[in-house]
Amino acid sequence: MNGERRLIVSALIGALWIAGATGSALAGDLHGVVHDAKGAPIAGAIISLADDTRGVTENVYSDADGHFHLVTALAGDLSVRVRKFYYDDLRAKVHLTTDASIEEDFALVRTSADTDISDNLPAAYHFGQIAFEPGTHFSKDQFQRDCLTCHQLGNAFTRWNKTAAEWDTIIQRMHAFMGNFDADLREHRAALLAKAFDGTPVAVRPVFPFDPLIARAKLVEYRLDDALIPHDAEVGPKDDLIYTVDQQAEFMAITNLKSGVTEYYPAPHEGMNPGGKFARQGLPSLLDVYRGPHSLAIGPDERWYTTDSIATQIGVFNSRTRQWEKSYDIPGATLYPHTIRVDAKGIVWFTIIATDQVGRLDPKTGEVKVIALPSGLSKSISPQDAPYGIDVDPTDGTVWYAKLYADRIGRIDPVTLKVSEWDSPVKGPRRMRFDRAGDLWVTGYSKGQIARITPNANGFASKVIDMPEFAPGYPPAPYALGVNPETQEIWVNDAMTDHLYRYIPEQNRWVAYPMPLRGTYTRDVTFTREGKVCTANNPIPIAALEGGVAELICLDPDGAMPGTPRAEVYH
């Protein structure tokens, strides 16, 4: 099929898509072909259409023939960017009305300079230039767990050319947060980083594969102008709004995906001092804030419960009244509540990362219990085991958790509160989610893996699944995952490769979706009733994200082809 013929077919299909999606012609569309300078089609290019005033950007991907089609309600003067690894960005302006159909032919030019290629590669390929020392604290998996836990290392913001002494100052601060004051370890890491990030372009050339499924997807970015660290985002089960807690700006953000509007509800200080419980104990705080809401989960009472990491309390936000209510103190020697989940009975469970505990809150009685976990097992530079992810088995109500630094998986009996622990099948287990059959899925942050854990009378059986590597020896850093409640597919975020990953268990198939912005660092994964996959994009500091503004992103796996039966995904 020649180019002219392809464009005609694309336009006809586009008209059908518009009608199917809207029931009328009240939607504009941008369609066409992306190709190189010789006219060869480019598959997997990201075509972005942005309303810069509203702060909403819609993205689709070109198919194997270079075709793309974006049906949109955006209108007016809009910005277009076309992006593909190893090609220069193409930028344009379009004026689109709600009933217009615009056809564009985008020709991309290959990036020629090694410096430009290097600068445009994700952080993983710069981080991988460190002269790692296997079997030590300077190995790649230890570096990945210790130094990438909160932020990227190797992006444009962090790979500045610095001396070893300058790196030493930075690492001293980072290690102090982890409770490590080993000067020799710090100095050696500083020397390795100074040598790795010396301004020399990286020579590695990862190959980013194209999967036909990505051409079906539509990804929408919602700019969060007031956000600083919009940490975890969750879908409201009754209103399908996205609720996001911001750890540094200290508010609940509520985003309406249909209008693109986000409203912000600041958390009250409730008499808390700056630095929270850390300051009260004379300890350095990660953030100079009062509460620091980090993670959230909704109860059957329609209240969101938040882990206020700096205050060491459980916050309460009423989704019906949109008001913050009185927080719950976490008693005893406790610091930094982290991930939170609610079981079928409305009991709130959460990890307490800095003091190796799990907490239990009964909202009906207000009672908060703290469960001590086996400690002193850390394999990291930190003395803490770092209980991190947590979830509840839907089949029997048992509570499971992961220890990031100890490479352990644990289970708590919800009645007796008895704790059992085992070695983790993956190194650096981080966040976890159950599927409806009672299998537990957990990310292995250190080596770019996920594990499927099947509980049994003796603990569990497990299967480890390697994530795709676009260059050998450069694995992703999977922070969190989610299980689509309808399809049971596993969606895995990543902190280092500027991709979002989809795993289809029945086919043992990975699909990697390139993200629109360089420096992408996404968090927990959540799902709308329509099947959209949503997560906050918030590297620390936010200046590390291209454009310097935090955002919420939602990917619809079939959003570029509305009205198409989902079953066709597997054909």
CSV table of N, CA, C and O in Angstrom, one decimal, residues 144-145 338-339 341 388-390 401-405 407-409 424-434 440-453 463-467 476-483 490-495 500-501 503 510 522-525:
chain,number,residue,atom,x,y,z
A,144,GLN,N,21.8,0.1,43.0
A,144,GLN,CA,20.4,0.4,42.6
A,144,GLN,C,19.5,0.5,43.7
A,144,GLN,O,18.6,1.4,43.8
A,145,ARG,N,19.6,-0.4,44.7
A,145,ARG,CA,18.7,-0.4,45.9
A,145,ARG,C,19.1,0.8,46.8
A,145,ARG,O,18.2,1.5,47.3
A,338,HIS,N,4.7,4.2,55.9
A,338,HIS,CA,5.1,4.2,54.5
A,338,HIS,C,3.9,3.8,53.6
A,338,HIS,O,3.1,4.6,53.3
A,339,THR,N,3.7,2.5,53.3
A,339,THR,CA,2.7,2.1,52.4
A,339,THR,C,1.5,1.6,53.2
A,339,THR,O,1.6,1.0,54.3
A,341,ARG,N,-2.7,-0.1,53.2
A,341,ARG,CA,-3.8,-0.8,52.5
A,341,ARG,C,-4.9,-1.0,53.5
A,341,ARG,O,-4.7,-1.0,54.7
A,388,TYR,N,8.4,-2.3,53.5
A,388,TYR,CA,8.1,-1.3,52.4
A,388,TYR,C,6.7,-1.6,51.9
A,388,TYR,O,5.7,-1.0,52.4
A,389,GLY,N,6.5,-2.4,50.9
A,389,GLY,CA,5.2,-2.7,50.4
A,389,GLY,C,4.4,-3.6,51.3
A,389,GLY,O,4.9,-4.3,52.1
A,390,ILE,N,3.1,-3.5,51.1
A,390,ILE,CA,2.1,-4.3,52.0
A,390,ILE,C,0.9,-4.5,51.2
A,390,ILE,O,0.5,-3.7,50.4
A,401,TYR,N,3.9,-8.4,53.6
A,401,TYR,CA,4.8,-7.3,53.4
A,401,TYR,C,6.1,-7.6,52.8
A,401,TYR,O,6.5,-8.8,52.8
A,402,ALA,N,6.8,-6.7,52.3
A,402,ALA,CA,8.2,-6.9,51.8
A,402,ALA,C,9.2,-6.0,52.5
A,402,ALA,O,8.9,-4.9,52.9
A,403,LYS,N,10.4,-6.5,52.7
A,403,LYS,CA,11.5,-5.8,53.3
A,403,LYS,C,12.5,-5.4,52.2
A,403,LYS,O,13.2,-6.3,51.8
A,404,LEU,N,12.5,-4.2,51.9
A,404,LEU,CA,13.4,-3.7,50.8
A,404,LEU,C,14.9,-4.0,51.0
A,404,LEU,O,15.6,-4.4,50.1
A,405,TYR,N,15.3,-3.7,52.2
A,405,TYR,CA,16.8,-3.9,52.5
A,405,TYR,C,17.2,-5.2,53.0
A,405,TYR,O,18.4,-5.6,52.9
A,407,ASP,N,15.7,-8.2,51.8
A,407,ASP,CA,15.4,-9.3,50.9
A,407,ASP,C,14.5,-10.3,51.5
A,407,ASP,O,14.8,-11.5,51.4
A,408,ARG,N,13.4,-9.9,52.2
A,408,ARG,CA,12.5,-10.8,52.9
A,408,ARG,C,11.1,-10.5,52.6
A,408,ARG,O,10.7,-9.3,52.2
A,409,ILE,N,10.3,-11.5,52.6
A,409,ILE,CA,8.8,-11.5,52.5
A,409,ILE,C,8.2,-12.0,53.8
A,409,ILE,O,8.6,-13.0,54.3
A,424,SER,N,13.2,-13.6,50.2
A,424,SER,CA,12.4,-13.2,49.0
A,424,SER,C,13.0,-13.8,47.8
A,424,SER,O,14.2,-14.0,47.7
A,425,PRO,N,12.1,-14.2,46.9
A,425,PRO,CA,12.7,-14.8,45.6
A,425,PRO,C,13.3,-13.7,44.7
A,425,PRO,O,14.0,-14.1,43.8
A,426,VAL,N,13.1,-12.4,45.0
A,426,VAL,CA,13.7,-11.4,44.2
A,426,VAL,C,14.5,-10.5,45.2
A,426,VAL,O,14.1,-10.3,46.3
A,427,LYS,N,15.6,-9.9,44.7
A,427,LYS,CA,16.4,-9.0,45.5
A,427,LYS,C,15.8,-7.6,45.4
A,427,LYS,O,15.4,-7.1,44.4
A,428,GLY,N,15.7,-7.0,46.6
A,428,GLY,CA,15.1,-5.6,46.7
A,428,GLY,C,13.6,-5.7,46.5
A,428,GLY,O,13.1,-4.9,45.7
A,429,PRO,N,12.9,-6.5,47.2
A,429,PRO,CA,11.4,-6.6,47.0
A,429,PRO,C,10.9,-5.2,47.5
A,429,PRO,O,11.2,-4.7,48.6
A,430,ARG,N,10.0,-4.7,46.7
A,430,ARG,CA,9.5,-3.3,47.0
A,430,ARG,C,8.0,-3.3,47.3
A,430,ARG,O,7.5,-3.6,48.3
A,431,ARG,N,7.2,-3.0,46.2
A,431,ARG,CA,5.8,-2.9,46.4
A,431,ARG,C,5.1,-4.2,45.9
A,431,ARG,O,5.7,-4.9,45.0
A,432,MET,N,4.0,-4.5,46.4
A,432,MET,CA,3.3,-5.8,46.1
A,432,MET,C,1.8,-5.6,45.9
A,432,MET,O,1.2,-4.7,46.6
A,433,ARG,N,1.2,-6.5,45.1
A,433,ARG,CA,-0.3,-6.5,45.0
A,433,ARG,C,-0.7,-7.9,44.8
A,433,ARG,O,-0.1,-8.7,44.1
A,434,PHE,N,-1.9,-8.3,45.4
A,434,PHE,CA,-2.5,-9.6,45.1
A,434,PHE,C,-3.4,-9.5,43.9
A,434,PHE,O,-4.0,-8.5,43.6
A,440,LEU,N,0.4,-13.4,44.9
A,440,LEU,CA,1.0,-12.1,45.2
A,440,LEU,C,2.1,-11.8,44.2
A,440,LEU,O,3.0,-12.6,44.0
A,441,TRP,N,2.0,-10.6,43.7
A,441,TRP,CA,3.0,-10.1,42.7
A,441,TRP,C,3.8,-9.0,43.4
A,441,TRP,O,3.3,-8.1,44.0
A,442,VAL,N,5.2,-9.1,43.3
A,442,VAL,CA,6.1,-8.2,43.9
A,442,VAL,C,7.2,-7.8,43.0
A,442,VAL,O,7.6,-8.6,42.2
A,443,THR,N,7.6,-6.6,43.1
A,443,THR,CA,8.7,-6.1,42.3
A,443,THR,C,10.0,-6.4,42.9
A,443,THR,O,10.2,-6.3,44.2
A,444,GLY,N,11.0,-6.7,42.1
A,444,GLY,CA,12.4,-6.9,42.6
A,444,GLY,C,13.2,-5.7,42.1
A,444,GLY,O,13.7,-5.7,40.9
A,445,TYR,N,13.4,-4.7,42.9
A,445,TYR,CA,13.9,-3.4,42.5
A,445,TYR,C,15.4,-3.5,42.0
A,445,TYR,O,15.8,-2.8,41.1
A,446,SER,N,16.1,-4.4,42.7
A,446,SER,CA,17.6,-4.4,42.5
A,446,SER,C,18.0,-4.9,41.2
A,446,SER,O,19.0,-4.4,40.6
A,447,LYS,N,17.2,-5.9,40.6
A,447,LYS,CA,17.7,-6.5,39.4
A,447,LYS,C,16.7,-6.5,38.3
A,447,LYS,O,16.9,-7.2,37.3
A,448,GLY,N,15.7,-5.7,38.4
A,448,GLY,CA,14.7,-5.6,37.2
A,448,GLY,C,13.9,-6.9,37.0
A,448,GLY,O,13.8,-7.4,35.9
A,449,GLN,N,13.3,-7.3,38.1
A,449,GLN,CA,12.5,-8.5,38.0
A,449,GLN,C,11.1,-8.3,38.7
A,449,GLN,O,11.0,-7.4,39.5
A,450,ILE,N,10.2,-9.2,38.5
A,450,ILE,CA,9.0,-9.3,39.3
A,450,ILE,C,8.9,-10.8,39.7
A,450,ILE,O,9.5,-11.7,39.1
A,451,ALA,N,8.1,-11.0,40.8
A,451,ALA,CA,7.9,-12.4,41.2
A,451,ALA,C,6.4,-12.7,41.4
A,451,ALA,O,5.7,-11.8,41.8
A,452,ARG,N,6.0,-13.9,41.0
A,452,ARG,CA,4.6,-14.3,41.3
A,452,ARG,C,4.7,-15.3,42.5
A,452,ARG,O,5.4,-16.3,42.4
A,453,ILE,N,4.1,-14.9,43.6
A,453,ILE,CA,4.2,-15.7,44.8
A,453,ILE,C,2.8,-16.4,45.1
A,453,ILE,O,1.8,-15.7,45.2
A,463,LYS,N,7.7,-17.8,41.3
A,463,LYS,CA,8.2,-17.8,40.0
A,463,LYS,C,8.8,-16.4,39.7
A,463,LYS,O,8.1,-15.4,39.9
A,464,VAL,N,10.0,-16.3,39.3
A,464,VAL,CA,10.7,-15.1,39.1
A,464,VAL,C,10.6,-14.8,37.6
A,464,VAL,O,10.9,-15.7,36.8
A,465,ILE,N,10.3,-13.6,37.2
A,465,ILE,CA,10.1,-13.2,35.8
A,465,ILE,C,11.0,-12.0,35.5
A,465,ILE,O,10.9,-11.0,36.2
A,466,ASP,N,11.9,-12.2,34.6
A,466,ASP,CA,12.8,-11.1,34.3
A,466,ASP,C,12.1,-10.0,33.4
A,466,ASP,O,11.3,-10.4,32.5
A,467,MET,N,12.3,-8.8,33.7
A,467,MET,CA,11.8,-7.7,32.8
A,467,MET,C,12.6,-7.5,31.6
A,467,MET,O,13.8,-7.9,31.6
A,476,PRO,N,15.7,-2.6,34.1
A,476,PRO,CA,14.8,-1.5,34.7
A,476,PRO,C,14.9,-1.5,36.2
A,476,PRO,O,15.6,-2.4,36.8
A,477,ALA,N,14.3,-0.5,36.8
A,477,ALA,CA,14.2,-0.5,38.3
A,477,ALA,C,12.8,-0.4,38.7
A,477,ALA,O,12.2,0.7,38.8
A,478,PRO,N,12.1,-1.6,38.8
A,478,PRO,CA,10.6,-1.6,39.0
A,478,PRO,C,10.3,-1.3,40.4
A,478,PRO,O,10.6,-2.0,41.4
A,479,TYR,N,9.7,-0.2,40.6
A,479,TYR,CA,9.3,0.4,41.9
A,479,TYR,C,8.0,-0.2,42.5
A,479,TYR,O,8.0,-0.7,43.6
A,480,ALA,N,7.0,-0.2,41.6
A,480,ALA,CA,5.7,-0.7,42.1
A,480,ALA,C,5.0,-1.4,40.9
A,480,ALA,O,5.4,-1.3,39.8
A,481,LEU,N,3.9,-2.1,41.3
A,481,LEU,CA,3.1,-2.7,40.2
A,481,LEU,C,1.6,-2.7,40.7
A,481,LEU,O,1.3,-2.4,41.9
A,482,GLY,N,0.8,-2.9,39.7
A,482,GLY,CA,-0.7,-3.0,40.0
A,482,GLY,C,-1.3,-4.2,39.2
A,482,GLY,O,-0.7,-4.5,38.1
A,483,VAL,N,-2.3,-4.7,39.7
A,483,VAL,CA,-3.0,-5.8,39.0
A,483,VAL,C,-4.4,-5.2,38.5
A,483,VAL,O,-5.2,-4.8,39.3
A,490,ILE,N,-0.6,-7.5,34.7
A,490,ILE,CA,0.2,-6.8,35.7
A,490,ILE,C,0.9,-5.6,35.0
A,490,ILE,O,1.5,-5.7,34.0
A,491,TRP,N,0.7,-4.5,35.6
A,491,TRP,CA,1.4,-3.2,35.1
A,491,TRP,C,2.5,-2.8,36.1
A,491,TRP,O,2.2,-2.7,37.3
A,492,VAL,N,3.6,-2.6,35.6
A,492,VAL,CA,4.8,-2.4,36.4
A,492,VAL,C,5.4,-1.0,36.0
A,492,VAL,O,5.7,-0.7,34.8
A,493,ASN,N,5.6,-0.2,37.0
A,493,ASN,CA,6.3,1.1,36.7
A,493,ASN,C,7.8,0.9,36.7
A,493,ASN,O,8.3,-0.2,36.9
A,494,ASP,N,8.5,2.0,36.5
A,494,ASP,CA,9.9,1.9,36.4
A,494,ASP,C,10.5,3.3,36.8
A,494,ASP,O,9.9,4.3,36.5
A,495,ALA,N,11.7,3.3,37.4
A,495,ALA,CA,12.3,4.5,37.8
A,495,ALA,C,13.4,5.0,37.0
A,495,ALA,O,14.0,6.0,37.2
A,500,LEU,N,6.7,2.5,30.8
A,500,LEU,CA,5.7,1.8,31.7
A,500,LEU,C,5.5,0.4,31.1
A,500,LEU,O,5.4,0.3,29.9
A,501,TYR,N,5.5,-0.6,31.9
A,501,TYR,CA,5.6,-2.0,31.5
A,501,TYR,C,4.3,-2.8,31.8
A,501,TYR,O,3.7,-2.6,32.8
A,503,TYR,N,2.6,-6.7,31.7
A,503,TYR,CA,2.9,-8.1,31.6
A,503,TYR,C,1.6,-8.8,31.5
A,503,TYR,O,0.7,-8.7,32.3
A,510,TRP,N,5.7,-9.3,27.6
A,510,TRP,CA,5.9,-8.0,28.1
A,510,TRP,C,5.6,-7.0,27.0
A,510,TRP,O,6.0,-7.2,25.8
A,522,THR,N,7.9,7.1,38.0
A,522,THR,CA,6.5,7.0,38.4
A,522,THR,C,6.4,6.2,39.7
A,522,THR,O,7.4,5.6,40.1
A,523,ARG,N,5.2,6.2,40.3
A,523,ARG,CA,5.0,5.6,41.6
A,523,ARG,C,4.0,4.4,41.6
A,523,ARG,O,3.9,3.7,40.6
A,524,ASP,N,3.1,4.4,42.6
A,524,ASP,CA,2.1,3.3,42.7
A,524,ASP,C,1.2,3.4,41.4
A,524,ASP,O,0.9,4.4,40.9
A,525,VAL,N,0.7,2.2,41.0
A,525,VAL,CA,-0.2,2.1,39.8
A,525,VAL,C,-1.6,1.8,40.3
A,525,VAL,O,-1.9,1.0,41.1
